[in-house]
Coordinates of N, CA, C and O in Angstrom, one line a residue:
X1037 N 0.9 -1.1 0.3 CA -0.2 0.1 0.2 C 0.9 1.5 0.1 O 0.5 2.3 -0.8
X1038 N 2.0 1.1 0.8 CA 2.9 2.4 0.6 C 3.2 2.7 -0.7 O 3.6 3.8 -1.1
X1039 N 3.5 1.7 -1.4 CA 4.0 1.9 -2.8 C 3.3 2.7 -3.5 O 3.4 3.6 -4.2
X1040 N 1.9 2.2 -3.4 CA 0.7 3.1 -4.3 C 0.5 4.2 -3.4 O 0.5 5.2 -4.4
X1041 N 0.7 4.8 -2.3 CA 0.4 5.9 -1.8 C 1.8 6.6 -2.4 O 1.4 7.9 -2.8
X1042 N 2.9 6.6 -2.2 CA 4.1 7.1 -3.3 C 3.9 7.3 -4.6 O 3.8 8.6 -4.9
X1043 N 3.1 6.6 -5.0 CA 2.8 6.4 -6.3 C 1.7 7.7 -6.9 O 1.9 8.7 -7.9
X1044 N 0.6 7.5 -6.1 CA -0.4 8.7 -5.7 C 0.1 10.0 -5.5 O 0.0 10.9 -6.3
X1045 N 1.0 10.2 -4.7 CA 1.6 11.4 -4.5 C 2.4 12.1 -5.5 O 2.4 13.2 -5.6
X1046 N 3.0 10.9 -6.2 CA 3.8 11.5 -7.0 C 2.9 12.2 -8.2 O 3.3 13.5 -8.9
X1047 N 1.8 11.6 -8.6 CA 0.7 12.1 -9.6 C 0.2 13.5 -9.3 O 0.0 14.2 -9.9
X1048 N 0.0 13.5 -7.8 CA -0.6 14.9 -7.1 C 0.4 16.0 -7.3 O -0.3 17.1 -7.5
X1049 N 1.6 15.6 -7.2 CA 2.6 16.5 -7.0 C 2.8 17.2 -8.6 O 3.2 18.7 -8.8
X1050 N 2.3 16.6 -9.7 CA 2.5 17.0 -10.8 C 1.2 17.8 -11.4 O 1.5 18.7 -12.4
X1051 N 0.1 18.0 -10.4 CA -1.1 18.6 -10.9 C -1.0 20.1 -10.3 O -0.4 20.7 -9.1
X1052 N -1.4 20.9 -11.2 CA -1.5 22.3 -10.7 C -2.5 22.5 -9.5 O -3.3 21.7 -9.2
X1053 N -2.4 23.7 -8.8 CA -3.1 24.0 -7.5 C -4.6 24.1 -8.1 O -4.9 24.5 -8.8
X1054 N -5.5 23.1 -7.1 CA -6.7 23.0 -7.3 C -7.2 21.9 -8.2 O -8.5 21.8 -8.2
X1055 N -6.4 21.2 -8.9 CA -6.7 20.1 -10.0 C -7.0 18.9 -8.9 O -6.2 18.6 -8.1
X1056 N -8.0 18.4 -9.1 CA -8.6 17.2 -8.4 C -8.3 16.1 -9.0 O -7.8 15.9 -10.2
X1057 N -8.0 14.9 -7.9 CA -7.6 13.3 -8.3 C -9.0 12.8 -8.0 O -9.7 12.7 -7.2
X1058 N -9.2 11.8 -9.0 CA -10.3 11.0 -9.1 C -9.5 9.7 -8.9 O -8.8 9.5 -9.7
X1059 N -10.2 8.8 -8.1 CA -9.9 7.2 -8.4 C -9.9 6.6 -9.9 O -8.7 5.8 -9.8
X1060 N -10.8 7.0 -10.4 CA -10.7 6.4 -11.7 C -9.4 7.0 -12.6 O -9.2 6.3 -13.6
X1061 N -9.2 8.1 -12.6 CA -7.6 8.6 -13.1 C -6.7 7.9 -12.7 O -5.5 8.1 -12.9
X1062 N -6.5 7.1 -11.5 CA -5.5 6.2 -10.9 C -5.6 4.9 -11.1 O -4.8 4.1 -10.6
X1063 N -6.6 4.1 -12.0 CA -6.6 2.7 -11.9 C -5.6 1.9 -12.5 O -5.3 0.9 -12.4
X1064 N -4.5 2.9 -13.3 CA -3.1 2.1 -13.8 C -2.5 1.8 -12.5 O -1.3 0.9 -12.9
X1065 N -2.6 2.3 -11.6 CA -1.8 1.7 -10.4 C -2.3 0.9 -9.6 O -1.6 0.1 -8.7
X1066 N -3.6 0.4 -9.7 CA -4.0 -1.0 -9.2 C -5.5 -1.0 -9.1 O -6.1 -0.3 -9.7
X1067 N -5.9 -1.7 -8.2 CA -7.7 -2.2 -8.6 C -8.3 -1.0 -7.9 O -7.9 -0.1 -7.1
X1068 N -9.5 -0.8 -8.2 CA -10.0 0.5 -7.9 C -10.5 0.2 -6.3 O -10.5 1.4 -5.8
X1069 N -10.8 -0.8 -5.5 CA -10.8 -0.9 -4.1 C -9.4 -0.2 -3.5 O -9.4 0.2 -2.4
X1070 N -8.2 -1.0 -4.2 CA -7.2 -0.4 -3.6 C -6.6 1.0 -3.6 O -6.2 1.7 -2.9
X1071 N -7.3 1.6 -4.8 CA -6.9 3.0 -5.0 C -7.7 3.8 -4.2 O -7.4 4.9 -3.5
X1072 N -9.1 3.6 -4.0 CA -10.1 4.3 -3.1 C -9.4 4.0 -1.6 O -9.1 5.0 -0.6
X1073 N -9.1 2.7 -1.1 CA -8.3 2.9 0.3 C -7.3 3.8 0.4 O -7.1 4.1 1.4
X1074 N -6.2 3.8 -0.4 CA -5.0 4.2 -0.3 C -5.5 6.1 -0.4 O -5.0 7.0 0.5
X1075 N -6.3 6.3 -1.3 CA -6.9 7.9 -1.4 C -7.5 8.2 0.2 O -6.8 9.5 0.8
X1076 N -8.2 7.4 0.7 CA -9.0 7.7 1.8 C -7.6 7.7 3.1 O -7.8 8.8 4.1
X1077 N -6.6 6.9 3.1 CA -5.8 6.8 3.9 C -4.5 8.0 3.9 O -4.3 8.7 4.7
X1078 N -4.4 8.3 2.5 CA -3.8 9.8 2.4 C -4.2 11.0 2.7 O -3.9 11.9 3.5
X1079 N -6.0 10.9 2.8 CA -6.4 12.2 3.3 C -6.8 12.1 5.0 O -6.7 13.4 5.5
X1080 N -6.5 10.7 5.4 CA -6.5 10.5 6.9 C -5.3 11.1 7.4 O -5.2 11.9 8.3
X1081 N -4.4 10.8 6.9 CA -2.6 11.8 7.0 C -2.7 13.0 6.9 O -1.7 13.7 7.2
X1082 N -3.7 13.6 6.3 CA -3.4 14.9 5.9 C -2.5 15.4 4.5 O -2.5 16.4 4.2
X1083 N -2.2 14.0 3.8 CA -1.5 14.3 2.7 C -2.0 14.9 1.5 O -1.9 15.8 0.5
X1084 N -3.7 14.5 1.5 CA -4.5 14.8 0.5 C -5.6 15.6 1.2 O -6.0 15.2 2.4
X1085 N -6.7 16.3 0.4 CA -7.9 16.8 1.2 C -8.9 16.1 0.5 O -9.1 16.3 -0.9
X1086 N -9.6 15.6 1.2 CA -11.0 14.8 0.6 C -12.0 16.0 0.2 O -12.7 16.6 1.2
X1087 N -12.6 16.4 -1.1 CA -13.1 17.4 -1.3 C -14.6 17.1 -1.6 O -15.5 17.7 -1.0
X1088 N -14.9 15.7 -1.8 CA -15.9 15.3 -2.0 C -16.1 13.8 -2.2 O -14.9 13.1 -2.3
X1089 N -17.5 13.1 -2.6 CA -17.3 11.7 -3.2 C -16.3 11.4 -4.3 O -16.6 12.1 -5.2
X1090 N -15.2 10.5 -4.0 CA -14.2 10.3 -4.9 C -13.5 11.2 -5.4 O -12.6 11.3 -6.6
X1091 N -13.5 12.5 -4.9 CA -12.6 13.9 -5.3 C -11.4 14.4 -4.2 O -11.8 14.6 -2.7
X1092 N -10.3 14.1 -4.5 CA -9.1 14.6 -3.8 C -8.4 15.6 -4.4 O -8.3 15.7 -5.6
X1093 N -7.9 16.5 -3.4 CA -7.1 17.3 -4.0 C -5.7 17.5 -3.0 O -5.8 17.4 -1.7
X1094 N -4.8 18.1 -3.8 CA -3.4 18.3 -2.8 C -3.5 19.7 -1.9 O -3.9 20.5 -2.6
X1095 N -3.2 19.6 -0.8 CA -3.4 20.9 0.1 C -2.1 21.8 -0.9 O -0.9 21.3 -1.1
X1096 N -2.3 23.0 -0.7 CA -1.2 24.0 -1.3 C -0.4 24.4 0.0 O -1.0 24.6 1.1
X1097 N 1.1 24.4 0.0 CA 2.0 24.5 0.6 C 2.3 25.8 0.7 O 2.4 26.4 -0.4
X1098 N 2.3 26.7 1.7 CA 2.3 28.1 1.7 C 3.6 28.4 2.6 O 4.1 27.3 3.6
X1099 N 4.0 29.5 3.3 CA 5.2 29.4 4.2 C 4.4 29.6 5.4 O 5.0 29.4 6.7
X1100 N 3.0 29.7 5.5 CA 2.1 29.6 7.2 C 1.7 28.2 7.2 O 1.2 28.1 8.2
X1101 N 2.1 27.4 6.0 CA 1.5 25.9 6.2 C 0.9 25.5 5.6 O 0.5 26.5 4.5
X1102 N 0.3 24.2 5.6 CA -0.8 24.1 4.5 C -2.3 24.6 4.2 O -2.5 24.8 5.3
X1103 N -2.7 24.8 3.1 CA -4.3 25.4 3.0 C -4.7 24.6 1.7 O -3.9 24.2 1.1
X1104 N -6.1 24.8 1.9 CA -6.9 24.3 0.7 C -6.7 25.1 -0.5 O -6.8 26.4 -0.5
X1105 N -6.9 24.5 -1.6 CA -6.9 25.2 -3.2 C -8.1 26.2 -2.9 O -8.8 26.2 -2.1
X1106 N -7.9 27.3 -3.9 CA -8.9 28.5 -4.1 C -10.2 27.9 -4.5 O -9.9 26.7 -5.2
X1107 N -11.2 28.4 -3.9 CA -12.6 27.9 -4.2 C -13.0 27.7 -5.9 O -13.1 27.0 -6.5
X1108 N -12.2 29.0 -6.5 CA -12.6 29.3 -7.9 C -11.6 28.1 -8.8 O -12.2 27.4 -9.8
X1109 N -10.6 27.9 -8.4 CA -9.8 27.0 -9.0 C -10.0 25.7 -9.1 O -10.1 24.8 -9.9
X1110 N -10.5 25.1 -7.8 CA -11.2 23.8 -7.5 C -12.3 23.6 -8.4 O -12.2 22.6 -9.0
X1111 N -13.3 24.6 -8.5 CA -14.4 24.4 -9.3 C -14.2 24.6 -10.6 O -14.6 23.6 -11.4
X1112 N -13.3 25.3 -11.1 CA -12.8 25.2 -12.7 C -12.1 23.9 -13.1 O -12.4 23.3 -14.0
X1113 N -11.4 23.3 -12.2 CA -10.4 21.9 -12.4 C -11.7 21.0 -12.5 O -11.9 20.2 -13.3
X1114 N -12.5 20.9 -11.3 CA -13.8 19.9 -11.3 C -15.0 20.2 -12.8 O -15.2 19.2 -12.9
X1115 N -14.9 21.3 -13.0 CA -15.6 21.3 -14.3 C -15.2 20.6 -15.6 O -15.6 19.8 -16.4
X1116 N -13.7 20.9 -15.8 CA -13.1 20.6 -16.9 C -13.1 19.0 -16.6 O -12.8 18.0 -17.7
X1117 N -12.8 18.4 -15.3 CA -12.6 17.0 -15.2 C -13.8 15.9 -15.4 O -13.8 15.3 -16.0
X1118 N -15.0 16.8 -15.0 CA -16.4 16.0 -15.0 C -17.0 16.4 -16.2 O -17.9 15.7 -16.3
X1119 N -16.6 17.4 -16.6 CA -17.2 17.7 -18.0 C -18.6 18.4 -17.8 O -19.4 18.2 -18.6
X1120 N -18.6 18.9 -16.7 CA -19.7 19.7 -16.1 C -19.8 21.3 -16.5 O -18.7 21.8 -16.6
X1121 N -20.8 21.9 -16.7 CA -20.9 23.4 -16.6 C -21.3 23.7 -15.1 O -22.1 23.2 -14.6
X1122 N -20.1 24.8 -14.8 CA -20.3 25.0 -13.1 C -20.1 26.9 -13.3 O -19.3 27.4 -13.7
X1123 N -21.2 27.0 -12.6 CA -21.5 28.7 -12.7 C -21.5 29.2 -11.3 O -22.4 28.6 -10.9
X1124 N -21.5 30.5 -11.0 CA -21.7 31.0 -9.5 C -23.3 31.2 -9.6 O -23.8 31.2 -10.7
X1125 N -23.7 31.0 -8.4 CA -25.1 31.2 -8.3 C -25.8 32.3 -8.6 O -25.3 33.7 -8.9
X1126 N -27.1 32.7 -8.6 CA -27.7 33.8 -8.9 C -27.5 35.1 -8.0 O -27.3 36.0 -8.5
X1127 N -27.4 34.6 -6.6 CA -27.4 35.7 -5.8 C -25.6 36.3 -6.0 O -25.6 37.2 -5.7
X1128 N -24.8 35.5 -6.6 CA -23.1 36.0 -6.6 C -23.5 36.5 -7.7 O -22.9 37.9 -7.9
X1129 N -24.2 36.2 -8.8 CA -24.3 37.1 -10.1 C -25.1 38.5 -10.0 O -24.5 39.3 -10.1
X1130 N -26.1 38.4 -8.9 CA -26.5 39.6 -8.5 C -25.8 40.9 -8.2 O -25.7 41.7 -8.0
X1131 N -25.2 40.2 -7.4 CA -24.0 40.8 -6.5 C -22.9 41.3 -6.9 O -22.6 42.9 -7.3
X1132 N -22.5 40.3 -8.0 CA -21.4 41.2 -9.2 C -21.8 42.1 -10.1 O -21.1 43.1 -10.4
X1133 N -23.2 42.2 -10.4 CA -23.8 43.1 -11.2 C -24.4 44.4 -10.7 O -24.8 45.1 -11.2
X1134 N -24.2 44.3 -9.0 CA -24.4 45.6 -8.5 C -26.2 45.5 -8.4 O -26.6 46.7 -7.8
X1135 N -26.9 44.6 -8.4 CA -28.1 44.7 -8.0 C -28.5 44.4 -6.9 O -29.5 44.7 -6.3
X1136 N -27.7 43.5 -6.0 CA -27.6 43.5 -4.6 C -26.1 44.0 -3.9 O -25.6 43.8 -4.7
X1137 N -26.5 44.2 -2.6 CA -25.1 44.6 -1.8 C -24.9 43.6 -0.8 O -23.6 43.7 -0.5
X1138 N -25.7 42.7 -0.4 CA -25.2 41.8 0.3 C -24.6 40.9 -0.4 O -24.6 40.2 -1.5
X1139 N -23.3 40.3 0.6 CA -22.6 39.4 -0.7 C -22.9 38.1 0.3 O -23.0 37.6 1.6
X1140 N -23.2 37.2 -0.6 CA -23.7 35.6 -0.2 C -22.4 35.1 1.0 O -21.6 35.2 0.6
X1141 N -23.2 34.8 1.7 CA -22.3 34.1 3.2 C -22.1 32.7 2.7 O -20.4 32.3 2.7
X1142 N -22.5 31.6 1.8 CA -22.3 30.5 1.4 C -21.9 30.8 0.2 O -22.3 31.6 -0.7
X1143 N -21.0 29.7 -0.2 CA -20.6 29.5 -1.7 C -21.2 28.5 -2.6 O -21.4 27.2 -2.1
X1144 N -22.2 29.2 -3.3 CA -23.0 28.1 -3.7 C -22.8 28.2 -5.5 O -22.7 29.3 -5.8
X1145 N -22.5 27.2 -6.4 CA -22.5 27.1 -7.6 C -23.5 26.5 -8.1 O -24.1 25.5 -7.8
X1146 N -24.0 26.7 -9.3 CA -25.0 25.9 -10.0 C -24.1 25.0 -11.1 O -23.2 25.5 -11.7
X1147 N -24.9 23.8 -11.3 CA -23.9 22.9 -12.2 C -25.2 22.0 -12.8 O -26.0 22.1 -12.7
X1148 N -24.3 21.7 -14.1 CA -25.1 20.6 -14.9 C -25.3 19.4 -14.3 O -26.0 18.3 -15.0
X1149 N -24.2 19.2 -13.3 CA -24.3 17.9 -13.0 C -25.1 17.5 -11.7 O -26.2 18.3 -11.5
X1150 N -24.7 16.4 -10.9 CA -25.7 16.5 -9.9 C -25.3 17.1 -8.4 O -24.1 17.6 -8.5
X1151 N -26.2 17.8 -7.8 CA -26.3 18.4 -6.4 C -25.3 17.7 -5.4 O -25.7 16.4 -5.3
X1152 N -24.6 18.5 -4.8 CA -23.5 17.8 -3.8 C -23.1 18.9 -2.9 O -23.0 20.1 -3.4
X1153 N -22.0 18.5 -2.2 CA -21.4 19.7 -1.5 C -19.9 19.0 -1.4 O -19.2 18.0 -1.4
X1154 N -18.9 20.4 -1.7 CA -17.6 20.1 -1.9 C -16.7 20.6 -0.4 O -17.3 21.7 -0.3
X1155 N -16.0 19.7 0.2 CA -15.4 20.3 1.3 C -14.1 20.6 1.1 O -13.2 19.9 0.7
X1156 N -13.7 22.0 1.3 CA -12.2 22.7 0.6 C -11.8 23.0 2.0 O -11.9 24.4 2.4
X1157 N -11.2 22.3 2.9 CA -10.4 22.8 4.0 C -11.7 22.9 5.2 O -12.6 22.0 5.1
X1158 N -12.3 24.0 5.7 CA -13.2 24.6 6.4 C -14.2 24.9 5.7 O -15.1 25.4 6.3
X1159 N -13.9 25.2 4.4 CA -15.1 25.8 3.5 C -15.9 25.0 2.9 O -15.4 24.1 2.2
X1160 N -17.2 24.8 2.7 CA -18.3 23.8 2.1 C -18.9 24.7 1.1 O -19.1 25.9 0.9
X1161 N -18.5 24.4 -0.4 CA -18.9 24.8 -1.4 C -20.4 24.2 -1.9 O -20.1 22.5 -2.3
X1162 N -21.3 24.4 -2.0 CA -22.5 23.6 -2.3 C -22.8 24.0 -3.8 O -22.2 24.9 -4.6
X1163 N -22.9 22.6 -4.8 CA -23.3 22.8 -6.1 C -24.6 22.0 -6.3 O -24.8 21.0 -5.6
X1164 N -25.3 23.0 -6.8 CA -26.9 22.7 -7.1 C -27.1 22.2 -8.5 O -26.6 23.2 -9.3
X1165 N -27.8 21.4 -9.0 CA -28.3 21.0 -10.2 C -29.1 22.1 -10.4 O -29.8 22.9 -9.6
X1166 N -28.6 22.6 -12.0 CA -29.9 23.9 -12.2 C -30.1 23.4 -13.5 O -29.4 22.8 -14.4
X1167 N -31.5 24.0 -14.0 CA -31.6 23.7 -15.7 C -30.8 24.1 -16.6 O -29.8 25.4 -16.4
X1168 N -30.7 23.5 -17.9 CA -29.7 24.2 -18.9 C -29.7 25.8 -19.2 O -28.7 26.0 -19.3
X1169 N -30.8 26.1 -19.2 CA -31.1 27.5 -19.8 C -30.4 28.6 -18.7 O -30.1 29.5 -19.0
X1170 N -30.2 28.0 -17.6 CA -29.4 28.9 -16.3 C -27.8 28.8 -16.6 O -27.2 29.9 -15.9
X1171 N -27.4 27.8 -17.6 CA -26.1 27.5 -17.6 C -25.4 27.6 -19.1 O -24.6 28.0 -19.2
X1172 N -26.4 28.4 -19.9 CA -26.3 28.5 -21.4 C -25.4 29.5 -21.5 O -24.6 29.2 -22.4
X1173 N -25.2 30.5 -20.8 CA -24.2 31.7 -21.4 C -23.0 31.7 -20.5 O -22.5 32.6 -20.6
X1174 N -22.9 30.8 -19.6 CA -21.8 30.4 -18.7 C -21.2 31.8 -17.8 O -22.1 32.0 -17.3
X1175 N -20.0 31.7 -17.9 CA -19.5 33.1 -17.3 C -19.2 34.3 -17.6 O -18.8 35.5 -17.0
X1176 N -20.2 34.1 -18.8 CA -20.3 35.9 -19.6 C -20.8 36.6 -18.9 O -22.0 36.1 -17.8
X1177 N -20.9 38.0 -19.0 CA -22.1 39.0 -18.2 C -23.3 38.4 -18.5 O -24.3 38.7 -17.6
X1178 N -23.6 38.3 -19.7 CA -25.0 38.0 -20.4 C -25.5 36.5 -19.4 O -26.8 36.4 -18.9
X1179 N -24.6 35.5 -19.1 CA -24.9 34.6 -18.4 C -25.0 35.1 -16.8 O -26.1 34.6 -15.9
X1180 N -24.5 36.0 -16.3 CA -24.5 36.3 -15.0 C -25.9 37.2 -14.9 O -26.9 37.3 -14.1
X1181 N -26.4 38.0 -16.1 CA -27.8 38.6 -16.0 C -28.9 37.4 -16.0 O -29.8 37.5 -15.2
X1182 N -28.8 36.5 -16.6 CA -29.5 35.5 -16.5 C -30.0 34.8 -15.2 O -31.2 34.8 -14.7
X1183 N -28.9 34.6 -14.7 CA -28.9 33.7 -13.2 C -29.1 35.0 -12.3 O -30.2 34.6 -11.4
X1184 N -28.8 36.1 -12.4 CA -29.3 37.2 -11.5 C -30.8 37.3 -11.3 O -31.6 37.2 -10.6
X1185 N -31.3 37.5 -12.6 CA -32.9 37.6 -12.8 C -33.6 36.4 -12.3 O -34.6 36.5 -11.9
X1186 N -33.3 35.1 -12.8 CA -33.6 34.1 -12.4 C -33.9 34.1 -10.6 O -34.8 33.7 -10.1
X1187 N -32.8 34.5 -10.3 CA -32.7 34.3 -8.6 C -33.7 35.2 -8.2 O -34.2 35.0 -7.2
X1188 N -33.8 36.5 -8.7 CA -34.7 37.8 -8.5 C -36.0 37.1 -8.5 O -36.8 37.7 -7.6
X1189 N -36.4 36.6 -9.5 CA -37.4 36.2 -9.7 C -38.3 37.3 -10.5 O -38.2 38.1 -10.8
X1190 N -39.8 36.8 -11.0 CA -40.6 37.5 -11.9 C -41.1 38.8 -10.9 O -41.2 39.7 -11.7
X1191 N -41.2 38.7 -9.8 CA -41.6 40.1 -8.9 C -40.5 41.0 -8.9 O -40.8 42.2 -9.1
X1192 N -39.2 40.6 -8.8 CA -38.1 41.7 -8.3 C -37.5 42.0 -9.7 O -37.0 43.0 -9.6
X1193 N -37.3 40.9 -10.5 CA -36.6 41.3 -11.6 C -36.8 42.4 -12.3 O -35.8 43.4 -13.0
X1194 N -38.0 43.0 -12.9 CA -38.3 44.3 -13.2 C -37.6 45.3 -13.0 O -37.3 46.3 -13.6
X1195 N -37.4 45.3 -11.3 CA -36.7 46.5 -10.6 C -35.4 46.5 -11.3 O -34.5 47.6 -11.6
X1196 N -34.8 45.3 -11.4 CA -33.1 45.3 -11.7 C -33.1 45.4 -13.3 O -32.1 46.2 -13.7
X1197 N -34.0 45.7 -14.1 CA -33.8 45.8 -15.4 C -33.4 47.6 -15.4 O -32.6 47.7 -16.5
X1198 N -34.0 48.2 -14.6 CA -33.6 49.7 -14.7 C -32.1 49.5 -14.5 O -31.5 50.9 -15.1
X1199 N -31.5 48.9 -13.7 CA -30.0 49.2 -13.5 C -29.1 48.2 -14.6 O -28.4 49.1 -15.0
X1200 N -30.0 47.4 -15.2 CA -29.1 46.4 -16.3 C -29.1 47.4 -17.6 O -28.1 47.3 -18.5
X1201 N -30.0 48.0 -17.8 CA -30.2 48.3 -19.3 C -29.1 49.4 -19.6 O -28.7 49.4 -20.7
X1202 N -28.7 50.2 -18.5 CA -27.7 51.0 -18.8 C -26.2 50.4 -18.9 O -25.4 50.9 -19.3
X1203 N -26.1 49.5 -18.0 CA -25.0 48.8 -17.6 C -24.5 48.0 -18.8 O -23.0 47.6 -18.9
X1204 N -25.1 47.1 -19.5 CA -25.0 46.1 -20.4 C -24.4 46.6 -21.7 O -24.9 47.5 -22.6
X1205 N -23.2 45.9 -22.0 CA -22.7 46.5 -23.4 C -23.4 45.7 -24.6 O -24.5 44.6 -24.5
X1206 N -23.4 46.3 -25.9 CA -24.3 45.4 -26.6 C -23.8 44.1 -27.4 O -24.9 43.3 -27.5
X1207 N -22.8 43.7 -27.0 CA -22.5 42.1 -27.2 C -23.2 41.5 -26.3 O -23.8 40.3 -26.5
X1208 N -23.5 41.6 -24.7 CA -24.0 40.9 -24.0 C -25.6 40.9 -24.2 O -26.2 40.0 -24.2
X1209 N -26.4 42.1 -24.8 CA -27.5 42.2 -25.0 C -28.1 41.4 -26.4 O -29.0 40.9 -26.3
X1210 N -27.0 41.2 -27.3 CA -27.1 40.4 -28.6 C -27.1 38.9 -28.1 O -27.9 37.9 -28.3
X1211 N -26.1 38.5 -27.2 CA -26.1 37.1 -26.5 C -27.5 37.1 -25.8 O -27.8 35.5 -26.0
X1212 N -28.1 37.8 -25.1 CA -29.3 37.4 -24.4 C -30.4 37.0 -25.3 O -31.2 36.4 -25.0
X1213 N -30.7 38.2 -26.3 CA -31.6 37.8 -27.1 C -31.5 36.5 -28.1 O -32.5 35.7 -28.4
X1214 N -30.0 36.1 -28.2 CA -30.0 34.8 -29.0 C -30.5 33.6 -28.1 O -30.7 32.5 -28.6
X1215 N -30.1 33.8 -26.8 CA -30.3 32.8 -26.0 C -32.0 32.8 -25.5 O -32.3 31.7 -24.8
X1216 N -32.4 34.0 -25.5 CA -33.9 33.9 -25.2 C -35.0 32.6 -25.2 O -35.9 32.5 -24.5
X1217 N -34.9 32.3 -26.5 CA -36.0 30.8 -26.7 C -35.8 30.0 -25.9 O -36.8 29.0 -25.3
X1218 N -34.5 29.8 -24.8 CA -34.6 28.6 -23.9 C -34.8 29.1 -22.5 O -35.1 28.3 -21.6
X1219 N -35.5 30.4 -22.4 CA -35.7 30.9 -21.2 C -37.1 30.7 -20.7 O -37.9 30.5 -22.1
X1220 N -37.5 30.8 -19.6 CA -39.2 30.6 -19.4 C -39.7 32.0 -19.9 O -39.2 32.9 -20.3
X1221 N -40.9 31.8 -20.2 CA -42.0 33.0 -20.6 C -41.4 34.5 -20.3 O -41.3 35.3 -20.6
X1222 N -41.5 34.3 -18.6 CA -41.3 35.8 -18.1 C -40.1 36.3 -18.3 O -39.8 37.6 -18.6
X1223 N -38.9 35.5 -18.3 CA -37.6 35.6 -18.4 C -37.3 36.3 -19.9 O -36.7 37.1 -19.9
X1224 N -37.9 35.6 -21.1 CA -37.8 36.1 -22.2 C -38.2 37.3 -22.6 O -37.8 37.9 -23.1
X1225 N -39.4 37.8 -21.9 CA -40.3 38.9 -22.0 C -39.1 39.9 -21.6 O -39.0 41.2 -21.9
X1226 N -38.6 39.8 -20.1 CA -37.7 40.8 -19.6 C -36.5 41.0 -20.4 O -36.2 42.3 -20.7
X1227 N -35.8 39.9 -21.1 CA -34.8 40.3 -22.1 C -35.0 41.1 -22.8 O -34.4 41.7 -23.6
X1228 N -36.4 40.8 -23.8 CA -36.7 41.6 -24.8 C -36.9 43.2 -24.5 O -36.6 44.0 -25.0
X1229 N -37.1 43.2 -23.3 CA -37.5 44.8 -22.7 C -35.9 45.3 -22.4 O -35.9 46.6 -22.6
X1230 N -35.0 44.4 -22.0 CA -33.5 45.2 -21.6 C -32.9 45.4 -22.8 O -32.2 46.6 -23.4
X1231 N -33.1 44.7 -24.2 CA -32.5 45.0 -25.5 C -33.3 46.2 -26.3 O -32.9 47.0 -26.8
X1232 N -34.7 45.7 -26.3 CA -35.6 46.8 -27.1 C -36.0 48.0 -26.5 O -36.9 48.5 -27.2
X1233 N -36.0 47.8 -25.2 CA -36.7 48.9 -24.2 C -38.1 49.2 -24.4 O -38.7 50.1 -23.8

């Protein structure tokens, strides 16, 4: 087992900060059961961080000691590894666009994959399944607008229109119009009002 642990740590040391290790990616080292058991032991010893079911990350070494990878890097790496679309939640998007002033306390992301919680050190990051239309425009400004308006809902979103109308670039407005057929009716109507006024 120690030989496998060394082999897994060699692989982990070659990965950039925030990139996760998955048991399936280590099957060339041994059986699935042996790889799972070794990853679990490495996490217990503190050599790896167990971020979630089957997801492990190497702690980042700093002059103050080890720390968890940054949330953004971990989420980006997970999206690439799992082939999922993962974007900040509607509350985070509304804050980024200046529609609300409170900063969300919890780290919540929307995903095309299953809902789950990632544990990055002391921070829990919640991944919630979202419909495809909320993920369609990704991390673009237009995507933030869609998620923010969806989070605000049909009653509050019209107020946000007044703020967004002057802030959005023409490219973002064009992206919104082209994606509007995917949106719920109330949101497609609002997008039309943003663009055509």
